[in-house]
Amino acid sequence: MTTHGRITLMAAGELRDAINAHHRGDTAAAVHALMSIDPDSWHAIETRLAAMGGTIPELLTRIRDGQSP
C-alpha cells in the first residue's frame, strides 16, 4: 500500500466508466459508476487528485470541455 492508499482494479474501471459516461453526457451512468467505487479506493482517488491540485468535479469538467485530464 502506498501513502496515497490503494485503488482497486474494479474502482479504476468504475472511474473510467464514469469518465466515459460523463463524456457522452450520460449523467445517470456516470453517477452510477462513481457510486460503485468502494470507500477506500474513493479516498485514494481523491488524495491523488488533490496531490496534483485537482478534484473529481474539475477532472470531469476538463474532460467534458475536451481538455486533457
PDB file of C-alpha atoms in Angstrom:
ATOM      1  CA  MET A   1       0.000   0.000   0.000  1.00  0.00           C
ATOM      2  CA  THR A   2       1.283   3.448  -0.853  1.00  0.00           C
ATOM      3  CA  THR A   3       0.960   6.599   1.217  1.00  0.00           C
ATOM      4  CA  HIS A   4      -1.914   7.570  -1.096  1.00  0.00           C
ATOM      5  CA  GLY A   5      -3.838   4.357  -0.481  1.00  0.00           C
ATOM      6  CA  ARG A   6      -4.747   1.614  -2.886  1.00  0.00           C
ATOM      7  CA  ILE A   7      -7.143   1.950  -5.808  1.00  0.00           C
ATOM      8  CA  THR A   8      -8.615  -1.430  -6.686  1.00  0.00           C
ATOM      9  CA  LEU A   9      -8.734  -2.576 -10.282  1.00  0.00           C
ATOM     10  CA  MET A  10     -12.531  -2.562 -10.093  1.00  0.00           C
ATOM     11  CA  ALA A  11     -12.553   1.047  -8.826  1.00  0.00           C
ATOM     12  CA  ALA A  12     -10.220   2.110 -11.627  1.00  0.00           C
ATOM     13  CA  GLY A  13     -12.641   0.548 -14.112  1.00  0.00           C
ATOM     14  CA  GLU A  14     -15.612   2.266 -12.479  1.00  0.00           C
ATOM     15  CA  LEU A  15     -13.799   5.612 -12.639  1.00  0.00           C
ATOM     16  CA  ARG A  16     -13.036   5.010 -16.312  1.00  0.00           C
ATOM     17  CA  ASP A  17     -16.695   4.145 -16.925  1.00  0.00           C
ATOM     18  CA  ALA A  18     -17.801   7.301 -15.085  1.00  0.00           C
ATOM     19  CA  ILE A  19     -15.486   9.462 -17.155  1.00  0.00           C
ATOM     20  CA  ASN A  20     -16.669   7.864 -20.405  1.00  0.00           C
ATOM     21  CA  ALA A  21     -20.336   8.216 -19.425  1.00  0.00           C
ATOM     22  CA  HIS A  22     -19.820  11.833 -18.434  1.00  0.00           C
ATOM     23  CA  HIS A  23     -18.094  12.497 -21.743  1.00  0.00           C
ATOM     24  CA  ARG A  24     -21.127  11.008 -23.556  1.00  0.00           C
ATOM     25  CA  GLY A  25     -23.461  13.169 -21.484  1.00  0.00           C
ATOM     26  CA  ASP A  26     -24.974  10.171 -19.679  1.00  0.00           C
ATOM     27  CA  THR A  27     -25.211  11.631 -16.183  1.00  0.00           C
ATOM     28  CA  ALA A  28     -27.091   8.671 -14.697  1.00  0.00           C
ATOM     29  CA  ALA A  29     -24.444   6.177 -15.829  1.00  0.00           C
ATOM     30  CA  ALA A  30     -21.648   8.467 -14.602  1.00  0.00           C
ATOM     31  CA  VAL A  31     -23.229   8.774 -11.161  1.00  0.00           C
ATOM     32  CA  HIS A  32     -23.858   5.024 -11.006  1.00  0.00           C
ATOM     33  CA  ALA A  33     -20.232   4.274 -11.819  1.00  0.00           C
ATOM     34  CA  LEU A  34     -18.945   6.779  -9.246  1.00  0.00           C
ATOM     35  CA  MET A  35     -21.283   5.393  -6.581  1.00  0.00           C
ATOM     36  CA  SER A  36     -19.928   1.899  -7.264  1.00  0.00           C
ATOM     37  CA  ILE A  37     -16.405   2.837  -6.140  1.00  0.00           C
ATOM     38  CA  ASP A  38     -15.510   1.411  -2.741  1.00  0.00           C
ATOM     39  CA  PRO A  39     -14.747   3.959   0.022  1.00  0.00           C
ATOM     40  CA  ASP A  40     -11.024   3.145   0.345  1.00  0.00           C
ATOM     41  CA  SER A  41     -10.423   3.473  -3.383  1.00  0.00           C
ATOM     42  CA  TRP A  42     -12.518   6.654  -3.468  1.00  0.00           C
ATOM     43  CA  HIS A  43     -10.329   8.161  -0.754  1.00  0.00           C
ATOM     44  CA  ALA A  44      -7.178   7.135  -2.631  1.00  0.00           C
ATOM     45  CA  ILE A  45      -8.504   8.695  -5.859  1.00  0.00           C
ATOM     46  CA  GLU A  46      -9.351  11.954  -4.090  1.00  0.00           C
ATOM     47  CA  THR A  47      -5.969  12.015  -2.346  1.00  0.00           C
ATOM     48  CA  ARG A  48      -4.086  11.523  -5.596  1.00  0.00           C
ATOM     49  CA  LEU A  49      -6.118  14.168  -7.408  1.00  0.00           C
ATOM     50  CA  ALA A  50      -5.582  16.612  -4.537  1.00  0.00           C
ATOM     51  CA  ALA A  51      -1.829  15.947  -4.679  1.00  0.00           C
ATOM     52  CA  MET A  52      -1.998  17.038  -8.328  1.00  0.00           C
ATOM     53  CA  GLY A  53      -4.070  20.089  -7.413  1.00  0.00           C
ATOM     54  CA  GLY A  54      -7.429  18.842  -8.649  1.00  0.00           C
ATOM     55  CA  THR A  55     -10.778  17.354  -7.708  1.00  0.00           C
ATOM     56  CA  ILE A  56     -13.213  14.911  -9.293  1.00  0.00           C
ATOM     57  CA  PRO A  57     -15.550  17.732 -10.461  1.00  0.00           C
ATOM     58  CA  GLU A  58     -12.612  19.598 -12.013  1.00  0.00           C
ATOM     59  CA  LEU A  59     -11.461  16.429 -13.765  1.00  0.00           C
ATOM     60  CA  LEU A  60     -14.943  15.796 -15.180  1.00  0.00           C
ATOM     61  CA  THR A  61     -15.271  19.403 -16.311  1.00  0.00           C
ATOM     62  CA  ARG A  62     -11.935  19.251 -18.131  1.00  0.00           C
ATOM     63  CA  ILE A  63     -12.986  16.041 -19.873  1.00  0.00           C
ATOM     64  CA  ARG A  64     -16.399  17.457 -20.791  1.00  0.00           C
ATOM     65  CA  ASP A  65     -14.713  20.519 -22.281  1.00  0.00           C
ATOM     66  CA  GLY A  66     -12.344  18.349 -24.326  1.00  0.00           C
ATOM     67  CA  GLN A  67      -9.211  19.252 -22.364  1.00  0.00           C
ATOM     68  CA  SER A  68      -6.534  16.809 -21.277  1.00  0.00           C
ATOM     69  CA  PRO A  69      -7.068  15.493 -17.747  1.00  0.00           C
TER      70      PRO A  69
END
